[in-house]
XYZ file of C-alpha atoms in Angstrom:
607
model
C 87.396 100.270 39.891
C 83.983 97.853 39.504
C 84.749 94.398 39.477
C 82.658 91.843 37.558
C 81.378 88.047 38.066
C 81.517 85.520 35.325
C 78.193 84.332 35.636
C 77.807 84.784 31.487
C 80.876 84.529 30.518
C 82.465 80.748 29.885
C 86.268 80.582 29.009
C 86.586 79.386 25.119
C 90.551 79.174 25.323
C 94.244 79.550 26.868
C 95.978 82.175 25.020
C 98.361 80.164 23.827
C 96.650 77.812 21.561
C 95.382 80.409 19.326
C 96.722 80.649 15.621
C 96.011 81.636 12.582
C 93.490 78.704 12.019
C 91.146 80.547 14.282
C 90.937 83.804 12.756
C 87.182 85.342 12.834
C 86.597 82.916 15.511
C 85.026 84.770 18.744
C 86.634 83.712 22.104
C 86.280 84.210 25.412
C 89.699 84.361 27.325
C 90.795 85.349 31.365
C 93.658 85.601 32.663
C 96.863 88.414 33.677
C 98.066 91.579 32.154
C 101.414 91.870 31.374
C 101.780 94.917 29.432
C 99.650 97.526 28.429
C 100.662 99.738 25.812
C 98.888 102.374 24.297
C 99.469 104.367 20.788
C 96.750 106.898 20.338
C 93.595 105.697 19.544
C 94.387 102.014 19.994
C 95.600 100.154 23.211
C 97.392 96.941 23.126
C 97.550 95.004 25.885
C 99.105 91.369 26.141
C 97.415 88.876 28.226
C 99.221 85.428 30.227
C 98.123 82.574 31.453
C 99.810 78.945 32.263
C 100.353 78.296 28.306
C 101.802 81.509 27.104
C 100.819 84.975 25.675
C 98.001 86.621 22.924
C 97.966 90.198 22.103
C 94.448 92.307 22.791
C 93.585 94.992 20.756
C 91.215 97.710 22.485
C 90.080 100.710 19.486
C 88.347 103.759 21.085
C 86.181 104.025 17.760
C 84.479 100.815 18.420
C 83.637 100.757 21.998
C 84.104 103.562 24.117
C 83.147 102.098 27.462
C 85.367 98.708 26.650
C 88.502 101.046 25.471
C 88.130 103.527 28.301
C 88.564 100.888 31.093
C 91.527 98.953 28.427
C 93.142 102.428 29.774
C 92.813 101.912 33.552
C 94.431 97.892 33.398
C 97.943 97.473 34.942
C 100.512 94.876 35.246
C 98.948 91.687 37.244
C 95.192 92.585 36.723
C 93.202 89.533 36.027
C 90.617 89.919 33.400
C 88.342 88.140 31.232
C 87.541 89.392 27.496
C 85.361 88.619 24.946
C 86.763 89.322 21.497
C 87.446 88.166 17.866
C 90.591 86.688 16.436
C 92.140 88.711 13.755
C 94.904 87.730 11.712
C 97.633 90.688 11.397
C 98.929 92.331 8.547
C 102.789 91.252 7.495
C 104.516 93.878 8.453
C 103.189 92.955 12.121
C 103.536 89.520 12.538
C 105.634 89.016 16.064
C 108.161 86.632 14.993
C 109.467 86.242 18.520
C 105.861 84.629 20.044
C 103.652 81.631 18.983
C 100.868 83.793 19.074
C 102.787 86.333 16.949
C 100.310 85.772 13.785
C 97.317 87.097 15.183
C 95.572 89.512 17.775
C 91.951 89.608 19.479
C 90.185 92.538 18.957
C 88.549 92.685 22.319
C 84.396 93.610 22.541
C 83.540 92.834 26.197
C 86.069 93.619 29.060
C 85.810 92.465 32.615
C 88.174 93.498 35.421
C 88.230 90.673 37.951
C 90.777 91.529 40.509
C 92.837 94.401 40.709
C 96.682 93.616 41.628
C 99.656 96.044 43.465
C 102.851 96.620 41.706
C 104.531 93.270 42.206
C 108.080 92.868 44.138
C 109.802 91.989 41.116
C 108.966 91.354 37.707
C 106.514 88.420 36.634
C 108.806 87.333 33.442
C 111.521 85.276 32.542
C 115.348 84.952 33.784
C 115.221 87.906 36.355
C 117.685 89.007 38.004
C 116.463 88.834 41.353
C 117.178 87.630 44.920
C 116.626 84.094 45.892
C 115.050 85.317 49.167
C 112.660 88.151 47.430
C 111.593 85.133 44.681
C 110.678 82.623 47.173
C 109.225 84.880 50.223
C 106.708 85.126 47.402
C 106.969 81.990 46.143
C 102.936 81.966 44.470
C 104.386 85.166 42.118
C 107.424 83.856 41.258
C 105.034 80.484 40.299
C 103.490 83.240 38.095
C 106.520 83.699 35.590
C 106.449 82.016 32.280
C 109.540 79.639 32.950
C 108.526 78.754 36.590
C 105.167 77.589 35.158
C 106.893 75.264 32.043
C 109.169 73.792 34.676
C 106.312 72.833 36.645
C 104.445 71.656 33.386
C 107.740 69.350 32.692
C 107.544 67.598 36.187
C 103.770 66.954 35.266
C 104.517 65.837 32.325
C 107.504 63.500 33.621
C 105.465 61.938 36.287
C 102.378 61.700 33.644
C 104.924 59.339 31.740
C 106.672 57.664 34.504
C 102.795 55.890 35.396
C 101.959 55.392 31.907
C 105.190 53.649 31.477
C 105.072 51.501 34.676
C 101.643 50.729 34.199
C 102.493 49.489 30.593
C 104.782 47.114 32.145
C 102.887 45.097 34.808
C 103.832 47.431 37.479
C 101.237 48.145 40.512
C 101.305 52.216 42.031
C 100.926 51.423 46.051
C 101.231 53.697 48.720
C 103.751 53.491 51.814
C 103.006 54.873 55.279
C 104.457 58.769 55.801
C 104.811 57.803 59.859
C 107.027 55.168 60.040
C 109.817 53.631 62.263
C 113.230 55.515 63.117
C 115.840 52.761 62.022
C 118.935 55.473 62.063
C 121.911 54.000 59.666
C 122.835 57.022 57.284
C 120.917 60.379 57.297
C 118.889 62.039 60.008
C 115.280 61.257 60.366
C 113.025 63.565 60.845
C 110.988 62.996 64.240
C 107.196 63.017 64.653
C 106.221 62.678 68.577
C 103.190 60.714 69.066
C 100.294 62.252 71.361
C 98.843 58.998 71.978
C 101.789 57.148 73.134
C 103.695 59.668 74.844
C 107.527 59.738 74.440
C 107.308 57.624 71.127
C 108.320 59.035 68.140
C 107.504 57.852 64.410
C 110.031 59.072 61.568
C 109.194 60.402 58.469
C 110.913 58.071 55.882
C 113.842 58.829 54.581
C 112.741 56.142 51.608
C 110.175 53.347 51.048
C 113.027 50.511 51.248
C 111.799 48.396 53.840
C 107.995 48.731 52.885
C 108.751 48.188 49.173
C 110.641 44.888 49.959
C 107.888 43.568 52.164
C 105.680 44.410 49.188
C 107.880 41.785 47.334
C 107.509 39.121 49.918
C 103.751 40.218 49.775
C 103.518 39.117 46.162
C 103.048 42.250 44.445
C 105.731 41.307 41.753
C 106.038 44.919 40.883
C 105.495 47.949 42.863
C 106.322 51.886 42.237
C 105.470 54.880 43.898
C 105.825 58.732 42.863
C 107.047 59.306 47.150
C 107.851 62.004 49.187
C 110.807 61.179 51.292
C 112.644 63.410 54.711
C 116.491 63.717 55.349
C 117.509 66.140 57.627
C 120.544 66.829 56.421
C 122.243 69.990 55.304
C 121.437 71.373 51.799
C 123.050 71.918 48.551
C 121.978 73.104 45.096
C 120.292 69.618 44.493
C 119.321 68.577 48.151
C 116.086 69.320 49.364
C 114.545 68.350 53.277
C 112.124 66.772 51.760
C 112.547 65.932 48.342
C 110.387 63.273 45.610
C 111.449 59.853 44.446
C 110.026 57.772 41.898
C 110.387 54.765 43.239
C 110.148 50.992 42.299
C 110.562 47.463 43.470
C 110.747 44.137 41.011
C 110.670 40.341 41.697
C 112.132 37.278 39.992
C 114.614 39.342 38.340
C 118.440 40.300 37.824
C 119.951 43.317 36.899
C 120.376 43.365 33.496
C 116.272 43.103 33.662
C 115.941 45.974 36.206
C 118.694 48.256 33.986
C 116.254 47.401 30.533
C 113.332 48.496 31.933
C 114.929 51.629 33.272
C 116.382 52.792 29.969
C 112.976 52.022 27.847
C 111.667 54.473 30.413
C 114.463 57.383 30.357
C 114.224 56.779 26.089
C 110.063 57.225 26.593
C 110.400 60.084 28.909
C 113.181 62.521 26.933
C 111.123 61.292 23.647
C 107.543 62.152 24.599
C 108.331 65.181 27.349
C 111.190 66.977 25.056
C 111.218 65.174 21.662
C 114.791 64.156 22.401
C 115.900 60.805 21.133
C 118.676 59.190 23.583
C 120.660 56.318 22.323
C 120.205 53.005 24.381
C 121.753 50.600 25.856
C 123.757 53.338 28.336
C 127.369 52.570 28.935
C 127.895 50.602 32.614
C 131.101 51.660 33.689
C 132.582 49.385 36.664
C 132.854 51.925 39.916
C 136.923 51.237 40.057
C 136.705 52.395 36.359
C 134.639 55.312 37.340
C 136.974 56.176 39.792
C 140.736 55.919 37.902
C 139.787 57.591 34.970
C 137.380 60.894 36.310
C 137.930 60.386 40.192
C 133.931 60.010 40.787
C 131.170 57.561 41.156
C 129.186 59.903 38.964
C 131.725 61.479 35.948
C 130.473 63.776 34.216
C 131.456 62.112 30.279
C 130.784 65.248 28.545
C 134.069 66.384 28.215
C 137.726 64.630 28.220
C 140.220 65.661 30.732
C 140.341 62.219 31.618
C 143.165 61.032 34.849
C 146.034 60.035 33.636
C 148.383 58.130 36.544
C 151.771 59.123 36.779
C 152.908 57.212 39.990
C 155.250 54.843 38.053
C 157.153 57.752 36.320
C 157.763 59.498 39.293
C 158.097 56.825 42.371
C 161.805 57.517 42.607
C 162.282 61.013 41.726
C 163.477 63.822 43.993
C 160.535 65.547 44.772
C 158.764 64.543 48.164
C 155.466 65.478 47.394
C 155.750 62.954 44.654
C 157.562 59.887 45.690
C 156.477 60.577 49.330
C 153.119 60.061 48.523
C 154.013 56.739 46.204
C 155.725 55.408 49.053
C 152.814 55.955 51.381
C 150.403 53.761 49.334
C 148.591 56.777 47.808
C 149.124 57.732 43.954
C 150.241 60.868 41.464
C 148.087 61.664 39.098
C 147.283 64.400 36.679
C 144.430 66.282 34.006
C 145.978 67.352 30.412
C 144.451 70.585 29.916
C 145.245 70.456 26.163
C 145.819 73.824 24.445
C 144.605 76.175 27.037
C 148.259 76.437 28.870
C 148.680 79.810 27.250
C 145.347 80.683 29.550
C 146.428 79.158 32.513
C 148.402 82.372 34.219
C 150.679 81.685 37.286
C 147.890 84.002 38.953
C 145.146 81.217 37.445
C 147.348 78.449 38.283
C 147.726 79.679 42.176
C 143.537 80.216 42.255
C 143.312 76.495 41.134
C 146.174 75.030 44.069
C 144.325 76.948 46.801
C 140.735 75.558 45.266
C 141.784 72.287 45.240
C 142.382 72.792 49.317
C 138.772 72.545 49.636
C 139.045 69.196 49.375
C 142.000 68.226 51.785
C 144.942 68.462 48.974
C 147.664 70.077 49.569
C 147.755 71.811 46.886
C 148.007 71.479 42.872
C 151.902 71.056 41.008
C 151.701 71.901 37.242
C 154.327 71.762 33.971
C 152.623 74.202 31.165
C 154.267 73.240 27.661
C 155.573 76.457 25.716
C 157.304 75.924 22.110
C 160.568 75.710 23.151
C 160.325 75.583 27.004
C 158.398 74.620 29.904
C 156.958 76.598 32.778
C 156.665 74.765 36.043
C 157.385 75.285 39.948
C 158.472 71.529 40.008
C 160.667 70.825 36.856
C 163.954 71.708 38.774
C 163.458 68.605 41.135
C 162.583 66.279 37.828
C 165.608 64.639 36.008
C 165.065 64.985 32.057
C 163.829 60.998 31.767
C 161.537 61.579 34.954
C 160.315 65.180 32.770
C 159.848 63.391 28.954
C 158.622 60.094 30.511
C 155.494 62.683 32.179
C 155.244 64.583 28.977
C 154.923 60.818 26.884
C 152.509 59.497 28.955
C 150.461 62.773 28.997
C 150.719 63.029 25.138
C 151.558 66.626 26.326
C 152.455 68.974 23.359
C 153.067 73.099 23.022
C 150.575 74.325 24.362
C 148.609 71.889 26.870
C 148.937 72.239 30.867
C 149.430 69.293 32.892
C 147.481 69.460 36.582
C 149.057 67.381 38.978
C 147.831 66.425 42.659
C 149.759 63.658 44.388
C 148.193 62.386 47.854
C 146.367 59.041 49.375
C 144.228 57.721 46.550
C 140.604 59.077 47.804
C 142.283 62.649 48.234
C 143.613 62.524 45.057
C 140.227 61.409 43.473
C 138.394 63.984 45.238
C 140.401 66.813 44.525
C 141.675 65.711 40.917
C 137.984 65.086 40.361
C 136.616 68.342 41.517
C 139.216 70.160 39.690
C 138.208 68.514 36.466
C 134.655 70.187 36.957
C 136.122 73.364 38.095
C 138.943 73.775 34.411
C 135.957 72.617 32.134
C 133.342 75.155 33.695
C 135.772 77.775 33.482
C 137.186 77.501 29.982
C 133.526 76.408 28.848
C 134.407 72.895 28.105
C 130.869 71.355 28.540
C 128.208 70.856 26.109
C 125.121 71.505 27.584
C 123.147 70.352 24.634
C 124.167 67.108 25.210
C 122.511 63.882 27.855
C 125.478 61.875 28.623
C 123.922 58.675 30.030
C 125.778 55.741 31.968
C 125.594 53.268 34.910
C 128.375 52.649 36.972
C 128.088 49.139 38.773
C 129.937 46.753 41.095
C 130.586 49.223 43.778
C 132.039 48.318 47.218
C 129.711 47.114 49.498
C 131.274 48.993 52.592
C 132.617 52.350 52.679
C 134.867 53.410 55.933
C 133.340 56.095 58.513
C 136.086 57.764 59.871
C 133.579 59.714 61.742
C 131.748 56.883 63.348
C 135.575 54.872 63.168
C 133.436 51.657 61.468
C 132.373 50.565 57.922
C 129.117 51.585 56.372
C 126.893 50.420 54.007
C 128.147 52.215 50.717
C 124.340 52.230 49.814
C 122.309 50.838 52.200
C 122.252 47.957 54.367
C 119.917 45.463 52.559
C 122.159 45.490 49.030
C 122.974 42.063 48.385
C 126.717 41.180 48.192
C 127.957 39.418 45.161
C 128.226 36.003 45.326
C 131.317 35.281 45.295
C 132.059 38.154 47.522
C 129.915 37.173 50.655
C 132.906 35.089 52.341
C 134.182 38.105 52.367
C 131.946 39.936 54.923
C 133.724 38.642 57.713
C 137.249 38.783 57.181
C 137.700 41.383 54.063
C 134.595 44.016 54.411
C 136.509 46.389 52.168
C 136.896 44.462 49.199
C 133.398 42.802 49.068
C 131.539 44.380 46.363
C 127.969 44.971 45.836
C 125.078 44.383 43.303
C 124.596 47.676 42.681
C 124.151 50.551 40.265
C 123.572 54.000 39.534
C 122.101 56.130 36.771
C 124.037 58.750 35.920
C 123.439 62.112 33.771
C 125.586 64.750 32.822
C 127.218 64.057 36.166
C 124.581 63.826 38.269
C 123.581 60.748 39.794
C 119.753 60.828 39.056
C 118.688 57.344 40.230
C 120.440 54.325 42.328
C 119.210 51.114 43.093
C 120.432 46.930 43.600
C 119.608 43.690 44.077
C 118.391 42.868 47.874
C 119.257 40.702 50.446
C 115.725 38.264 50.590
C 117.796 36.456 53.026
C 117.602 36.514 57.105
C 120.835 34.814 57.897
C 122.784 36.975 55.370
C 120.999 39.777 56.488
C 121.591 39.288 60.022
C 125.493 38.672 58.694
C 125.199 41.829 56.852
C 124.214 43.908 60.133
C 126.549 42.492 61.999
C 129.282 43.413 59.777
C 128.278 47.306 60.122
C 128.673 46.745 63.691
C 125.680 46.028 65.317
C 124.941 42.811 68.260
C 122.315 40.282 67.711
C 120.409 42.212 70.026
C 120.651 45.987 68.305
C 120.241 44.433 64.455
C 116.845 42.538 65.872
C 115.659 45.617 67.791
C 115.579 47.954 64.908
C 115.571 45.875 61.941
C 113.789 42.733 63.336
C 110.165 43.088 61.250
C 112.379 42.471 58.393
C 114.660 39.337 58.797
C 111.415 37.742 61.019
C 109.539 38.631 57.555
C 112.735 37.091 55.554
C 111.427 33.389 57.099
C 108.652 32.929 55.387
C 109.429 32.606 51.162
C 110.938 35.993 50.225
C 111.326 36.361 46.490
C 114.629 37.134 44.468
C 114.605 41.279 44.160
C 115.607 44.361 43.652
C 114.630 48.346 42.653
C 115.637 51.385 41.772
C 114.713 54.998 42.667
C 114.969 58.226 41.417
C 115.527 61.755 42.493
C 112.596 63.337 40.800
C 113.297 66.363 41.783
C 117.240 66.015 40.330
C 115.861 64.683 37.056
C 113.486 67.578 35.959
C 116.121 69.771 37.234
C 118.761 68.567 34.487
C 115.755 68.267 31.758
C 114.654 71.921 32.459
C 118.237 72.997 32.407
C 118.074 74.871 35.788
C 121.271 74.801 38.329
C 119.212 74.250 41.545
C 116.312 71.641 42.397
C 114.444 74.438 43.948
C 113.458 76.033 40.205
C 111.504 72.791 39.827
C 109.681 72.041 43.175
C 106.954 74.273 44.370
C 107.056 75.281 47.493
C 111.053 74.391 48.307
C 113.176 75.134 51.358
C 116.361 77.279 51.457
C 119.493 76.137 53.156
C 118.086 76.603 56.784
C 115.491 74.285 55.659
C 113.426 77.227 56.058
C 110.278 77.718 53.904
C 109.946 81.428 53.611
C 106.522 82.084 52.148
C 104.704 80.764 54.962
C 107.921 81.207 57.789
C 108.171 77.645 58.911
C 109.426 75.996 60.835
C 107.745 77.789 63.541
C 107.302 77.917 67.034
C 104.014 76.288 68.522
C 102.100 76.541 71.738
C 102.954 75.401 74.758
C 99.685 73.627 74.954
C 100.235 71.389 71.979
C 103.774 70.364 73.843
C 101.862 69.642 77.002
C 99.974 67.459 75.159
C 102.679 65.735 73.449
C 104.702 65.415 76.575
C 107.285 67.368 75.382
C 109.522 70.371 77.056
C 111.747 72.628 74.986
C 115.054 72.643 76.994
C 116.930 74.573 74.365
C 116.416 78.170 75.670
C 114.312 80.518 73.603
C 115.445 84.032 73.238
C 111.610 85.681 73.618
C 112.618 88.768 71.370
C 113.445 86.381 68.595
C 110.166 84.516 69.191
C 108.093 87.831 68.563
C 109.988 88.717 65.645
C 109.561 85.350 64.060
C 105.982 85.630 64.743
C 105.732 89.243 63.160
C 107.728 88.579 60.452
């Protein structure tokens, strides 16, 4: 087939602004096939592009040369056409498309690129392998709701510097090669060629630059940011992932909080005409915690905890009044009028899923009319039984979910099996943006892995006040001056107040564990910087990437990045991370000690 320039032609339009306002109005438009049907002496073929579809008309009694090579187009051939819009008659008005009122009755056809039957279909909500999709990632980019979910991030971060701007806010860019300070995720490491046996880290987040940009006098800094963990991947984790990130002076939090919901109000308005309700609840973290077992509940639904360790302290089951005893708790989900789902088979699935996180396993009481099915009644006395059933409100019908453990067990696994009833009897209402912030979290979270206390967020969130005698003596009940965002549980942002002092800093370090000499080594820049007038601050950031996600109502991050990586943190369009030659590690100064199987290098290469 010939393929033509465009040297004449100039597009007019998308094809998916046309309406009926532009009927008799000549257009030029380019862009892919996506069907081509033909009944007798008339082919219809519907053409794409980024902002939707039009319908082009081809008649063989017009032009014979334009409708003769109408017949030869396929599936993925890019063309341009030169045509007239024509309204359609009633009876064949397409309800089901915006362009449904009208047609272009095509005059001039150019074939521009031919195209080979595709690997899977380029339209929406196919059925098709993860792998398949994103080995050829720049097709699946092709299909209709790939390209509005990468229209909603650009129109997300569009707002986000409008909005920032609007309020005295200056975009500056951090450094990408920065300093390895390890205290939380993996860096990733970038060996220097110049100073051999050096590495710089990509940044796992702007933190420390952003705070010197306080101390700078910038008043008030954000940053749309790419940012590195290497850690491993879920639905919503990414390698490298985007934060929108900011930094404020001379403020507090309720300040910090305002700004962020006049923001989240301006972004659901203007990028999905949704009007959220403002101020968001703040819900304390211990609140968070005893009522949905989770810094970041998910207030869609009920199925609130309910604590039953004072009805059952003394009674003659073990698993109950052993775990009392031991400091932990009992508590328990009312799964209210869905016992009559819940079979013993159901009932089993749920104790073995709740496993997964380190319970050992799940009791339950179902309430019948005139009876009650349980594994655990026998070893209740009557009192112990109605005293569970009063504080549960528990009538015919509902199912009580019990797990009884240390406290963090039972959060984890009560928590988790919340999610895991209300996604499986349909209890959540995805039409609805739950908003809230929980604050005052602990400061310090225990590492049984490292066998020391961590910073809970990160090591520059300033204690509260009257907390900081604590540091010392009491790590685990000093709270912090902090605060998520949360959505639809999903923690989309997190942020505090900072440390902007060296002493306290230096206090702060040394309370994670670290000698004068270690905290000054890696973190020195920043309390020598701390000596010379640092301002009162404090930011927030959010996942991007987790945000557009839950506005485009997709289940993975990946539907609303690019170019992402799968759970390997392999990218598998262009096969990286690769191998590279041994000259470029000669001239880092580097040796690969790892062996490399030479049979898998070749493949990898020929893949």
């Amino acid at each position: 087939m010939e393929f033509e320039t465009l040297s004449d032609m100039k597009r007019t339009n998308m094809c998916g602004e046309l309406n009926a306002s532009d009927e008799n109005k000549e257009v030029v438009l380019m862009g892919w096939v996506a069907k081509n049907r033909k009944l007798g002496g008339v082919n219809f073929v519907t053409l794409r592009d980024r902002t939707g579809i039009v319908q082009l008309a081809f008649n063989d009694s017009t032009d014979k040369d334009v409708f003769e090579k109408s017949e030869h187009l396929k599936g993925e051939y890019v063309i341009a056409v030169k045509g007239k819009v024509l309204r359609r008659t009633p009876e064949n008005v397409n309800k089901n498309m915006p362009t449904g009122e009208i047609e272009v009755f095509v005059t001039e056809l150019r074939v521009l690129n031919s195209s080979e039957t595709p690997p899977f279909y380029i339209e929406e909500n196919i059925d098709t392998n993860d792998a398949l999709r994103l080995k050829y990632r720049y097709l699946d980019l092709r299909r209709p709701d790939m390209q509005k979910n990468m229209m909603l991030r650009h129109k997300v971060t569009k707002i986000a510097r409008d909005y920032f701007d609007a309020n005295g806010f200056l975009e500056i860019e951090t450094p990408m090669l920065t300093k390895s300070t390890p205290e939380g995720a993996r860096d990733y490491l970038v060996p220097s060629r110049v100073q051999q046996g050096k590495f710089y880290a990509l940044p796992q987040s702007p933190q420390q630059y952003k705070q010197m940009l306080m101390l700078a006098g910038y008043d008030r800094y954000f940053q749309v940011v790419r940012c590195f963990r290497d850690e491993d991947l879920r639905a919503d984790r990414q390698p490298e992932f985007t934060q929108l990130d900011m930094e404020l002076s001379f403020v507090d939090i309720d300040t910090i909080i305002n700004i962020n919901e006049g923001f989240l109000k301006k972004v659901f308005k203007e990028a999905m005409g949704i009007d959220i309700e403002t101020p968001f609840i703040r819900m304390p973290y211990n609140e968070a915690m005893n009522r949905f077992g989770s810094d970041k509940p998910d207030t869609r639904f009920g199925l609130e905890f309910i604590d039953i360790s004072d009805e059952v302290k003394n009674c003659g089951f073990k698993v109950f009044s052993g775990a009392v005893e031991n400091g932990g708790s009992v508590r328990c989900i009312n799964v209210k009028g869905l016992g009559n789902k819940l079979s013993r088979k159901k009932l089993d699935a749920l104790s073995e899923y709740v496993k997964t996180y380190k319970a050992k396993g799940m009791s339950w009481i179902v309430v019948e009319d005139d009876s009650l099915r349980s594994q655990i009644t026998k070893f209740l006395s009557d009192d112990e039984i109605n005293s569970i059933l009063s504080k549960t409100d528990a009538v015919p019908g509902d199912a009580i979910l019990i797990i009884a453990d240390k406290n963090d067990v039972v959060y984890d696994a009560l928590g988790n099996l919340r999610l895991e009833v209300a996604r499986q009897f349909d209890l959540i209402d995805n039409s609805k943006f739950n908003f809230l912030w929980v604050t005052d979290f602990p400061l310090f979270e225990y590492s049984e892995e490292e066998d020391r206390y961590v910073a809970k967020h990160h090591p520059f969130t300033h204690p509260v006040d009257e907390d900081i005698e604590k540091l010392e003596t009491e790590p685990q009940n000093v709270r912090a001056k902090a605060y998520d965002i949360i959505l639809n549980g999903s923690e989309i942002g997190g942020g505090s107040l900072r440390i902007f002092n060296s002493d306290l800093q230096e206090r702060m370090f040394k309370a994670l564990g670290f000698t004068h000499d270690e905290a000054w080594e890696r973190f020195g820049h920043l309390m020598e910087a701390f000596k010379y007038g640092t301002p009162p601050h404090g930011g927030l950031a959010y996942g991007l990437d987790r945000l557009v996600m839950i506005m485009a109502g997709c289940d993975s991050i990946r539907d609303v990045i690019a170019f992402p990586k799968v759970q390997t943190a392999s990218e598998l369009m262009l096969k990286s991370p690769s191998y590279v030659d041994k000259k470029q590690l000669e001239e880092l100064g580097i040796e690969i000690t790892v062996p490399v199987d030479d049979g898998e290098k070749e493949n990898s290469d020929n893949e």
